[in-house]
Amino acid sequence: MIAARDLTKVFRTEEVETTALDRIRLTVDDGEFVAVMGPSGCGKSTLLNILGLLDTPTGGEYMFHGDDVSSCPERKRSRLRRGSIGFVFQSFNLIDDLTVAENVELPLVYQRVTADERKRKVSELLEKFSLQPRRNHFPQQLSGGQQQRVAVARAVVTEPKLILADEPTGNLDSAHGEEVMKLLMDLNEAGTSIVMVTHSPACAAHAHRVVNLFDGRIVTEQRGRISHV
Amino acid sequence: MFRAHLKIALRCMQRRKIVSVINIVGLSIGIASCVLMLLWIRFETGYDKFHEKLENIYLIGTHHQYGTTGTWSDQSPPALGPAMVREYPEVVDFTRITNYGSRIIKYGEAEFAERLFCADPGFFRIFSFRFVEGDPGTALTDRYSIVMTESMARKYFGDEPALGKTVRVNYEWDLTVSGVVADIPANSTLRFQLLLPFDLVGSLPGWENYLLTWYNCSFNTYVQLREDADIEALGQEIAGRIERSDPETNLRPFLFPFADLNLHSVSGEGGFITVLIMFAIIALVILAIACINFMNLATARSGERAREVGIRKALGASRRELIAQFYFESLLQAFLALMVAFVLVEQFLPRFEELLPWIDVGLDFSDPVLIVGALLVTLVAGIAAGSYPALLLSSFRPGVVLKGMTATGGRGAVFRRALVVLQFGATVVLLICASIVYKQFEFMETKPVGYDRENLAYMPMDDELKAGFDAFKQALLRSPDIIAVAKGSRSLAGIYTNGHNWDWQGRDPNVNPLVSYLGVGIDYQDVMRLEVVEGRFFSKRDAGGDGSDVVVNETFARLIGGGSVLGKTIHHDDHDDPDVTDYTIVGVVKDFHYKPLHAPIGPLLIEFDNERSNNFVFIRFADGARGRAVAHVEKIYREFRPDRLFELTWVADEYENLYRFVEIRGDVLQYYAIIAICLSCLGLYGLASYMTEQRSKEIGIRKVLGASVVSVVSLLTRDFVRWVVVANAIAWPVAYSLIRGYLEGFSYRADPGIIPYVLVSLLSILLATLAVSVQAVRAALSDPAQTIRYE
């Protein structure tokens, strides 16, 4: 699915140069669930942004579905993101001015899916995620767990092959956190690849493989799913 | 997509009410200013469009050369028009038009003073006034006919047909109504209520010869030319024609397109169009100020929307889609502002028409030009206001903004400052110009003009009153409220009777000044309170003289030169009185203004008791006795002329009217300047709110570390005030050069000095500080624990 070779990201300001990622090699196969762990500032989120085509690497090669996308223009990256990648963020990142249903619908709008089709898909998904009664609520009116459920629903509405989750349970209490992990596991079982950044060993334990980052480098990789929820 | 954009835009506005209100109110004021301007421009450019032959109608103007100086006039000699039709085949028709002044019209009991105009029969063939009654082809052919407008006909005859009815004019002519025209639109150069045949006036004693002259320029002459006429060649031909009839002529005639008459001056310089362009630019400046507010607020809170941009990009939105979304939002607000603007325009129109009393405009939504114009203004405003935010916000990189790694609100800070400088700069220029134009008006209104125009009034004299003048004067003087009474030729608010070719010993042959003439009777000096600087004024002992003794003003005395001019003789061949050609100067009066202050004081010749000096009677009233004294004058007048209309004109009112246009310009400018400063401060207030909010954590930390309220307020306001000061520094020279150009149009002008500049600058800085510090004080007083914890 994705293959990164010698992926490097350097942030430069006038006086300081910070290497966020240092020659990262990482592949994620179709249907694989990879957890990325490491202390704050080790480059986890930077890696996720590059994998998600939200940011470009300063060096190295990044193959997405067999295409080299390391330096492709924003227009192409946005086209690839659309439909291929779903995002789940720690802080949910729902749009405050849109209702639950509209937030879930948004990726379909950018994919130019017809209104009827959008309506059908959104309803289906809200039903599945038990959000139907909340469909006309605004994000501020929901609990953290509910907000993240909406975010996950939005990430999967286009049926992407890859979901990138940046500490999806970081802002949730344990019960809600587990609820969200269960959703991700189900999606993975249905064939969606997942790359998840997390601080929580409990969450990481659900992954097929755990990659440990330190100072921008991969220091260890553990294989094998450790436990099931 | 449209619905989705609309929904989010409306919710966005609802959530950020203050910003939305600032944006929409600001834009609507900007758009309303432009719509009002559009209505005004439409009115002014629509002048005379109803004349079918508009493109073929020309006014004959003349250029007068006096020695080394020259003047432009829209009038031409009376003999020229008839000669042109006779002698040049390309001239189809002609008409002369003259203002015959105010005369009494009487029909049954109805009796009013009305302003009369006279024209040749060609008038209704050349110009397309719509006839409600009568025939345009023959309306002015009979000497004793009169044409009136519909509202005049209604005033005298009610609902009865006017055609064929006879009115008495000036208590001497019975004129039959030969035509009624529909009321003339406000934007017509030629506006009359009552029109007499030129032939009638031309048959008066003295006029017949006058109409044959090739030099007296006191009529407007219009000609209708054939489509294929060569204007330039014809101009040269008629110049030659005048020269053939008057080899000594100093006139050079020219053909001026009637269609250009409203907006352009016959001299080719300036004209009303410059005023219109100036106000159009100001309206656009107001709109620009509102757009700047929009841009500044949008970019200042870009941090707030950066996350949304990041999410949308992560979900697959392309940059183009985001640009479209932000443009949509700005255009939506602009269109909402347009709706509000229409309401504002509707509300303000009566005041606007009061400010510009000659215009007649309305919001006509079926007028495509207005609608397209308003939409265009709105579109431009929406795009101008939305461009920078759309381009800035859509450029955010999702990876960066979603992590909140940069304080994105700080982006564009330089650009924002530049816009604040621009906005305040323009505002300060407007304020300075408005205050100086007003100062000039005040200067002209209060400037001592060399005579006492307060408590001074005059009325016209007819032949009976002229004959019984001495008795009338004595009767008036019986009242202690009346100080002095005298005859005179014209009100000193404007003397336009003049002539050249004066000669005196030692005259420089290159000097041939245009000398203005004033005719006066006994006691004139006391009535006007003129100051004699040398010699004497006229008195009883001049009565019965041959009229060769004259008084001149200082300017004329200086021209004649060489110390005292008393006893000197000046010579004039073709002056009105053919028996007298040599005049002796017996006195010199201190210069006084007998023309508006736009023009310099020229040489003036004051003559005693000639035909002209019988035109009017001037009355000087005692202070504070106005009401009682007027009643007395009317009572006496009724004794002398029981069947005549009593009308009294106050010189001070007349004087004020001279400067109406300066006042109007100042008023309109003031409105615009006030709008500009309000909008600018409103924008600054909004900007300061955001900036303060962004720095709330910094403020909290500073307070924890011991910063006082004053130091926090000064921290927050300093930056803004600094930029307003920079704006002032830039505005001063701009305002100076603009206002200097304006003041050069006046021969007598106020010296504005530096005070208006300083006051405006202080005011702008004070208001800006207030706008900013409202927020700053609130932030400085807030509980630091709150802000720190929240962050």
Short mmCIF file of C-alpha atoms in Angstrom, two decimals, chain A residues 9 11 45 49 54-56 74-75 78 81-82 87 89 91 93-99 102 106-107 109-110 112 138 140 154 166, chain B residues 1 4 7-8 11-12 15-16 305 307-308 310-322 325 397-400 402-403 405:
data_model
loop_
_atom_site.label_atom_id
_atom_site.label_comp_id
_atom_site.label_asym_id
_atom_site.label_seq_id
_atom_site.Cartn_x
_atom_site.Cartn_y
_atom_site.Cartn_z
CA LYS A 9 11.89 16.07 6.99
CA PHE A 11 12.23 22.23 9.50
CA SER A 45 2.74 13.40 13.67
CA ASN A 49 1.20 14.12 7.84
CA LEU A 54 -0.74 16.72 4.02
CA ASP A 55 2.93 17.62 4.01
CA THR A 56 5.91 16.94 1.74
CA GLU A 74 -0.67 20.03 -4.12
CA ARG A 75 -3.36 19.59 -6.75
CA SER A 78 -5.45 16.62 -2.89
CA ARG A 81 -6.25 12.20 -0.60
CA ARG A 82 -9.80 12.48 -1.83
CA PHE A 87 -8.09 10.98 8.72
CA PHE A 89 -7.35 13.39 14.69
CA SER A 91 -8.73 16.83 18.66
CA ASN A 93 -11.15 18.40 13.98
CA LEU A 94 -14.81 18.60 13.15
CA ILE A 95 -15.96 21.80 11.48
CA ASP A 96 -17.88 23.75 14.10
CA ASP A 97 -20.22 25.39 11.64
CA LEU A 98 -21.42 22.07 10.19
CA THR A 99 -23.82 19.59 11.75
CA GLU A 102 -22.81 17.63 7.19
CA LEU A 106 -18.16 16.70 3.47
CA PRO A 107 -15.60 14.28 1.90
CA VAL A 109 -19.04 16.60 -1.51
CA TYR A 110 -15.40 17.02 -2.52
CA ARG A 112 -18.55 15.09 -6.33
CA PHE A 138 -23.37 20.70 16.05
CA GLN A 140 -20.04 21.57 20.39
CA ARG A 154 -16.30 11.00 8.33
CA ASP A 166 -3.36 10.68 15.07
CA MET B 1 -21.95 22.91 -3.39
CA ALA B 4 -23.31 23.89 1.34
CA LYS B 7 -25.16 27.24 4.78
CA ILE B 8 -21.70 27.44 6.20
CA ARG B 11 -23.67 29.98 10.15
CA CYS B 12 -20.23 31.53 10.17
CA ARG B 15 -21.49 32.86 15.12
CA ARG B 16 -19.27 35.91 14.62
CA ARG B 305 -10.32 29.50 10.23
CA ARG B 307 -8.07 24.70 11.26
CA GLU B 308 -11.13 24.53 9.05
CA GLY B 310 -6.66 22.20 7.24
CA ILE B 311 -9.57 19.81 7.81
CA ARG B 312 -11.11 20.57 4.45
CA LYS B 313 -7.80 20.07 2.70
CA ALA B 314 -7.24 16.80 4.57
CA LEU B 315 -10.68 15.69 3.42
CA GLY B 316 -9.73 16.33 -0.17
CA ALA B 317 -10.71 19.95 -0.86
CA SER B 318 -8.57 21.50 -3.56
CA ARG B 319 -7.22 25.02 -3.19
CA ARG B 320 -9.54 26.18 -5.92
CA GLU B 321 -12.55 24.89 -4.01
CA LEU B 322 -11.44 26.71 -0.90
CA GLN B 325 -15.74 29.09 -0.76
CA ARG B 397 -0.75 23.82 4.60
CA PRO B 398 -2.96 21.32 6.37
CA GLY B 399 -0.09 19.51 8.08
CA VAL B 400 1.02 22.74 9.68
CA LEU B 402 -3.85 21.20 12.01
CA LYS B 403 -1.06 20.96 14.53
CA MET B 405 2.12 25.06 14.92
#
